[in-house]
N, CA, C and O atoms as a MOPAC input file, in Angstrom:
PM7 MOZYME 1SCF
protein

 N     -1.77500 1     8.06800 1    11.61500 1
 C     -1.29700 1     6.70100 1    12.00100 1
 C     -2.46100 1     5.86900 1    11.67800 1
 O     -2.47900 1     4.96300 1    10.84400 1
 N     -3.13000 1     6.13900 1    12.18700 1
 C     -4.38100 1     4.90900 1    11.90500 1
 C     -4.76400 1     4.42700 1    10.14100 1
 O     -5.11300 1     3.34300 1     9.67100 1
 N     -4.50500 1     5.80800 1     9.47900 1
 C     -4.37400 1     5.84300 1     7.99200 1
 C     -3.51500 1     4.61800 1     7.60600 1
 O     -3.79500 1     3.56500 1     7.03300 1
 N     -1.97800 1     5.29600 1     8.29500 1
 C     -0.89700 1     3.84200 1     7.61400 1
 C     -1.16100 1     2.67500 1     7.89500 1
 O     -1.25300 1     1.81600 1     7.01800 1
 N     -1.36200 1     2.38100 1     9.38700 1
 C     -1.58700 1     1.07600 1    10.32500 1
 C     -2.58100 1     0.08900 1     8.77000 1
 O     -2.36900 1    -1.05000 1     8.35200 1
 N     -3.52800 1     1.03400 1     8.33700 1
 C     -4.84100 1     0.33000 1     7.91200 1
 C     -4.32300 1     0.07200 1     6.47100 1
 O     -4.92200 1    -0.72600 1     5.75000 1
 N     -3.24800 1     0.71600 1     6.05100 1
 C     -2.57900 1     0.70000 1     4.42500 1
 C     -1.61500 1    -0.86200 1     4.58800 1
 O     -1.60900 1    -1.91000 1     3.94200 1
 N     -1.11200 1    -0.53400 1     5.38400 1
 C     -0.07100 1    -1.44200 1     5.73000 1
 C     -0.97400 1    -3.03500 1     6.13100 1
 O     -0.66800 1    -4.03700 1     5.48500 1
 N     -2.02500 1    -3.12000 1     7.18500 1
 C     -2.93600 1    -4.47300 1     6.56000 1
 C     -3.05800 1    -4.77100 1     5.34600 1
 O     -2.52300 1    -5.66000 1     4.68300 1
 N     -4.09000 1    -3.66300 1     4.97300 1
 C     -4.65300 1    -4.27700 1     3.60800 1
 C     -3.65900 1    -4.69600 1     2.65500 1
 O     -3.92300 1    -5.71800 1     2.02300 1
 N     -2.62700 1    -4.14200 1     2.43700 1
 C     -1.45800 1    -3.99200 1     1.68600 1
 C     -0.88800 1    -5.73200 1     1.59200 1
 O     -0.76100 1    -6.51200 1     0.64800 1
 N     -0.61900 1    -5.85100 1     3.20300 1
 C     -0.33700 1    -7.27400 1     3.69000 1
 C     -1.33200 1    -8.32000 1     3.24200 1
 O     -0.91600 1    -9.13800 1     2.42100 1
 N     -2.39000 1    -8.40300 1     3.59200 1
 C     -3.52200 1    -8.97300 1     3.21000 1
 C     -3.86000 1    -9.51400 1     1.59700 1
 O     -4.33600 1   -10.56500 1     1.16600 1
 N     -3.51200 1    -8.62400 1     1.13000 1
 C     -3.48100 1    -8.40800 1    -0.76300 1
 C     -2.15100 1    -9.18300 1    -0.88300 1
 O     -2.35200 1   -10.26100 1    -1.44200 1
 N     -1.13400 1    -9.03200 1    -0.61400 1
 C     -0.23300 1    -9.69800 1    -0.78900 1
 C      0.10200 1   -11.38900 1    -0.40000 1
 O      0.86400 1   -12.22300 1    -0.88800 1
 N     -0.78500 1   -11.40400 1     0.61400 1
 C     -0.70400 1   -13.28700 1     0.92000 1
 C     -1.49700 1   -13.74300 1     0.16000 1
 O     -1.17200 1   -14.78600 1    -0.40600 1
 N     -2.86100 1   -13.12800 1    -0.14700 1
 C     -3.38500 1   -13.93200 1    -1.63800 1
 C     -2.86300 1   -13.94500 1    -2.62500 1
 O     -3.14800 1   -14.81300 1    -3.45000 1
 N     -1.72300 1   -12.78600 1    -2.93300 1
 C     -0.96300 1   -12.71800 1    -4.11700 1
 C     -0.15100 1   -14.15500 1    -4.11600 1
 O     -0.25800 1   -15.01600 1    -4.99000 1
 N      0.62000 1   -14.22000 1    -3.03600 1
 C      1.37200 1   -15.34900 1    -2.86800 1
 C      1.18600 1   -16.81600 1    -3.09000 1
 O      1.75200 1   -17.60300 1    -3.84700 1
 N     -0.00800 1   -16.99000 1    -1.99400 1
 C     -1.22100 1   -18.09000 1    -2.07300 1
 C     -1.47200 1   -18.34300 1    -3.54100 1
 O     -0.86200 1   -19.29800 1    -4.02200 1
 N     -2.24200 1   -17.66900 1    -4.31000 1
 C     -2.13900 1   -17.74900 1    -5.80100 1
 C     -0.75200 1   -18.42500 1    -6.29500 1
 O     -0.83700 1   -19.46900 1    -6.94100 1
 N      0.01000 1   -18.09500 1    -6.13000 1
 C      1.42300 1   -18.74000 1    -6.36500 1
 C      1.50200 1   -17.53100 1    -7.78100 1
 O      2.34800 1   -17.93500 1    -8.57900 1
 N      0.87400 1   -16.26300 1    -8.23100 1
 C      0.81700 1   -15.74600 1    -9.42100 1
 C      1.37000 1   -14.37400 1    -9.09400 1
 O      0.63500 1   -13.66300 1    -8.40800 1
 N      2.65400 1   -13.83400 1    -9.50300 1
 C      3.42100 1   -12.53800 1    -9.31100 1
 C      4.24900 1   -12.26200 1   -10.68800 1
 O      5.20500 1   -12.81400 1   -11.23200 1
 N      3.15700 1   -10.78200 1   -11.08600 1
 C      3.27200 1   -10.09600 1   -12.55200 1
 C      3.90200 1    -8.67300 1   -12.14900 1
 O      4.31500 1    -8.30700 1   -11.04800 1
 N      3.86200 1    -8.11900 1   -13.12700 1
 C      3.92900 1    -6.28400 1   -12.27000 1
 C      3.03400 1    -5.82400 1   -11.41500 1
 O      3.47300 1    -4.97600 1   -10.63700 1
 N      1.53300 1    -6.20900 1   -11.27100 1
 C      0.98700 1    -5.49000 1   -10.94100 1
 C      1.23700 1    -5.90300 1    -9.36200 1
 O      1.39400 1    -5.11900 1    -8.42600 1
 N      1.23300 1    -7.10800 1    -9.32400 1
 C      1.29600 1    -7.61100 1    -7.89400 1
 C      3.10300 1    -7.45000 1    -7.12700 1
 O      3.39600 1    -7.76500 1    -5.97300 1
 N      3.95000 1    -6.94500 1    -8.06400 1
 C      5.04500 1    -7.00900 1    -7.37400 1
 C      5.13000 1    -5.36500 1    -7.07600 1
 O      6.07800 1    -4.92600 1    -6.42600 1
 N      4.36700 1    -4.72400 1    -7.44900 1
 C      4.10600 1    -3.12200 1    -7.11000 1
 C      3.77000 1    -3.11300 1    -5.96900 1
 O      4.52200 1    -2.44400 1    -5.26100 1
 N      2.52600 1    -3.81100 1    -5.21100 1
 C      2.40800 1    -4.11700 1    -4.05100 1
 C      2.87800 1    -4.81800 1    -3.10100 1
 O      2.41700 1    -5.01900 1    -1.97700 1
 N      4.09600 1    -5.29700 1    -3.73500 1
 C      5.37500 1    -5.99600 1    -2.92800 1
 C      5.97500 1    -5.03900 1    -2.68400 1
 O      6.31800 1    -4.88800 1    -1.51200 1
 N      6.30200 1    -4.12700 1    -3.57000 1
 C      7.37400 1    -3.04400 1    -3.21000 1
 C      6.74600 1    -2.21600 1    -2.46600 1
 O      7.56500 1    -1.62300 1    -1.76400 1
 N      5.35800 1    -1.77200 1    -2.20700 1
 C      4.95600 1    -0.92900 1    -1.44500 1
 C      4.77400 1    -1.03600 1    -0.37100 1
 O      4.85000 1    -0.13900 1     0.46700 1
 N      4.36600 1    -2.70100 1    -0.11400 1
 C      4.52600 1    -3.00800 1     1.25100 1
 C      5.93000 1    -3.23300 1     1.76300 1
 O      6.13500 1    -2.89100 1     2.92700 1
 N      6.77600 1    -3.67600 1     1.17900 1
 C      8.51100 1    -3.43800 1     1.78800 1
 C      8.74800 1    -1.89300 1     2.11700 1
 O      9.23300 1    -1.54100 1     3.19200 1
 N      8.36900 1    -0.99500 1     1.11300 1
 C      8.47100 1     0.34100 1     1.86300 1
 C      8.14600 1     0.78000 1     3.22500 1
 O      8.84100 1     1.21400 1     4.14400 1
 N      7.08200 1     0.57900 1     3.11600 1
 C      5.87700 1     1.17100 1     4.12800 1
 C      6.92000 1     0.44800 1     5.83000 1
 O      7.45000 1     1.13400 1     6.70400 1
 N      6.87100 1    -0.95200 1     5.73500 1
 C      7.54200 1    -1.65300 1     6.59300 1
 C      8.86600 1    -0.83800 1     6.84800 1
 O      9.15600 1    -0.61200 1     8.02300 1
 N      9.49200 1    -0.49100 1     6.09200 1
 C     11.27800 1    -0.25500 1     6.35600 1
 C     11.14500 1     1.37400 1     6.56000 1
 O     10.18500 1     2.07500 1     6.23800 1
 N     12.50500 1     1.82000 1     7.25100 1
 C     12.58200 1     2.80800 1     7.43000 1
 C     13.82300 1     3.46900 1     6.85200 1
 O     14.89300 1     3.88700 1     7.29600 1
 N     13.17000 1     3.37800 1     5.57500 1
 C     14.56300 1     4.20700 1     4.45200 1
 C     13.95600 1     5.75900 1     4.03600 1
 O     12.87200 1     6.31500 1     4.21200 1
 N     14.99900 1     6.07400 1     3.51200 1
 C     14.71700 1     7.60700 1     3.40700 1
 C     13.78700 1     8.06300 1     2.36500 1
 O     13.38100 1     9.22400 1     2.43400 1
 N     13.20400 1     6.92200 1     0.93600 1
 C     12.36400 1     6.84600 1     0.49600 1
 C     10.60500 1     6.53200 1     1.55000 1
 O      9.46700 1     6.83400 1     1.18900 1
 N     10.85000 1     6.15500 1     2.27300 1
 C      9.43600 1     5.74200 1     3.43900 1
 C      8.46200 1     6.75800 1     3.51500 1
 O      7.25500 1     6.56600 1     3.36700 1
 N      9.31300 1     8.46900 1     3.88300 1
 C      8.18400 1     9.45500 1     3.98700 1
 C      7.49500 1     9.62000 1     2.65900 1
 O      6.27200 1     9.54300 1     2.54000 1
 N      8.28700 1     9.84000 1     1.71000 1
 C      7.69400 1    10.14200 1     0.34300 1
 C      6.60800 1     9.47400 1    -0.25100 1
 O      5.58700 1     9.97300 1    -0.72500 1
 N      7.02900 1     7.96200 1    -0.15400 1
 C      5.45300 1     6.75700 1    -0.35000 1
 C      4.37500 1     7.20500 1     0.59400 1
 O      3.34300 1     7.72900 1     0.17400 1
 N      4.57700 1     7.03000 1     1.68200 1
 C      3.56500 1     7.72100 1     2.76900 1
 C      2.97800 1     8.92000 1     2.29400 1
 O      1.84200 1     8.83200 1     1.82800 1
 N      3.35200 1     9.65700 1     2.31500 1
 C      2.99800 1    11.20800 1     1.50200 1
 C      2.18000 1    10.92800 1     0.39500 1
 O      1.18700 1    11.61400 1     0.15100 1
 N      2.57200 1     9.83900 1    -0.38800 1
 C      1.81700 1     9.85900 1    -1.54100 1
 C      0.39600 1     9.06700 1    -1.42000 1
 O     -0.71000 1     9.44200 1    -1.80800 1
 N      0.81800 1     7.68500 1    -0.67300 1
 C     -0.50300 1     7.30600 1     0.04400 1
 C     -1.40600 1     7.93600 1     0.73800 1
 O     -2.61600 1     7.75200 1     0.60900 1
 N     -0.64300 1     9.06800 1     1.86700 1
 C     -1.77500 1    10.05200 1     2.45100 1
 C     -2.58900 1    10.88200 1     1.34600 1
 O     -3.81800 1    10.94200 1     1.36900 1
 N     -2.15700 1    11.22900 1     0.81700 1
 C     -2.86600 1    11.96100 1    -0.65300 1
 C     -3.77800 1    11.29300 1    -1.59700 1
 O     -4.65000 1    11.97700 1    -2.13400 1
 N     -3.67800 1     9.98900 1    -1.87400 1
 C     -4.19300 1     8.70100 1    -2.39500 1
 C     -5.78000 1     8.76300 1    -1.58800 1
 O     -6.84800 1     8.95100 1    -2.17100 1
 N     -5.63000 1     8.59100 1    -0.38400 1
 C     -6.38500 1     7.90400 1     0.62900 1
 C     -7.56100 1     9.29200 1     0.89100 1
 O     -8.77900 1     9.19500 1     1.03500 1
 N     -6.71500 1    10.55200 1     0.89200 1
 C     -7.26100 1    11.67800 1     0.95500 1
 C     -7.85100 1    12.30700 1    -0.27800 1
 O     -8.51600 1    13.33600 1    -0.15500 1
 N     -7.62500 1    11.67800 1    -1.64100 1
 C     -8.62000 1    12.38500 1    -2.99400 1
 C     -9.32300 1    11.32500 1    -2.77600 1
 O    -10.32400 1    11.75700 1    -2.20600 1
 N     -9.44100 1     9.97900 1    -2.89600 1
 C    -10.53600 1     8.86700 1    -2.20700 1
 C    -11.57300 1     9.32400 1    -1.50000 1
 O    -12.69000 1     9.60400 1    -1.93600 1
 N    -11.13900 1     9.40200 1    -0.27100 1
 C    -12.05600 1    10.03500 1     0.64700 1
 C    -13.14600 1    11.40600 1     0.17000 1
 O    -14.29100 1    11.61700 1     0.56900 1
 N    -12.29600 1    12.22700 1    -0.84300 1
 C    -13.12400 1    13.45500 1    -1.30700 1
 C    -14.16000 1    13.38600 1    -2.47200 1
 O    -14.77900 1    14.30900 1    -3.00100 1
 N    -14.18700 1    11.96300 1    -2.74800 1
 C    -15.26000 1    11.90900 1    -3.74600 1
 C    -16.44300 1    11.72700 1    -3.57300 1
 O    -16.80300 1    10.70100 1    -2.99700 1
 N    -17.15600 1    12.44800 1    -3.91700 1
 C    -18.46400 1    12.03100 1    -3.78000 1
 C    -19.44100 1    11.46900 1    -4.61200 1
 O    -19.56000 1    11.92300 1    -5.75000 1
 N    -20.40100 1    10.24400 1    -4.09700 1
 C    -21.16900 1     9.54600 1    -5.19300 1
 C    -22.39800 1     9.93700 1    -5.14200 1
 O    -23.22000 1     9.49700 1    -5.94600 1

């Protein structure tokens, strides 16, 4: 639950900066879509959440 809340806040902040800059292209559009799916309770939401959890786990496993 902590990871999902952090991801929602992070993506929300990124989305706010994108809208403020007034530039919406393919990459920012993807961020906006992910933000929408995280907030929505659709059938696709658990799959997207699982993907984001796997990405977060993969990033945390990287050793520098």
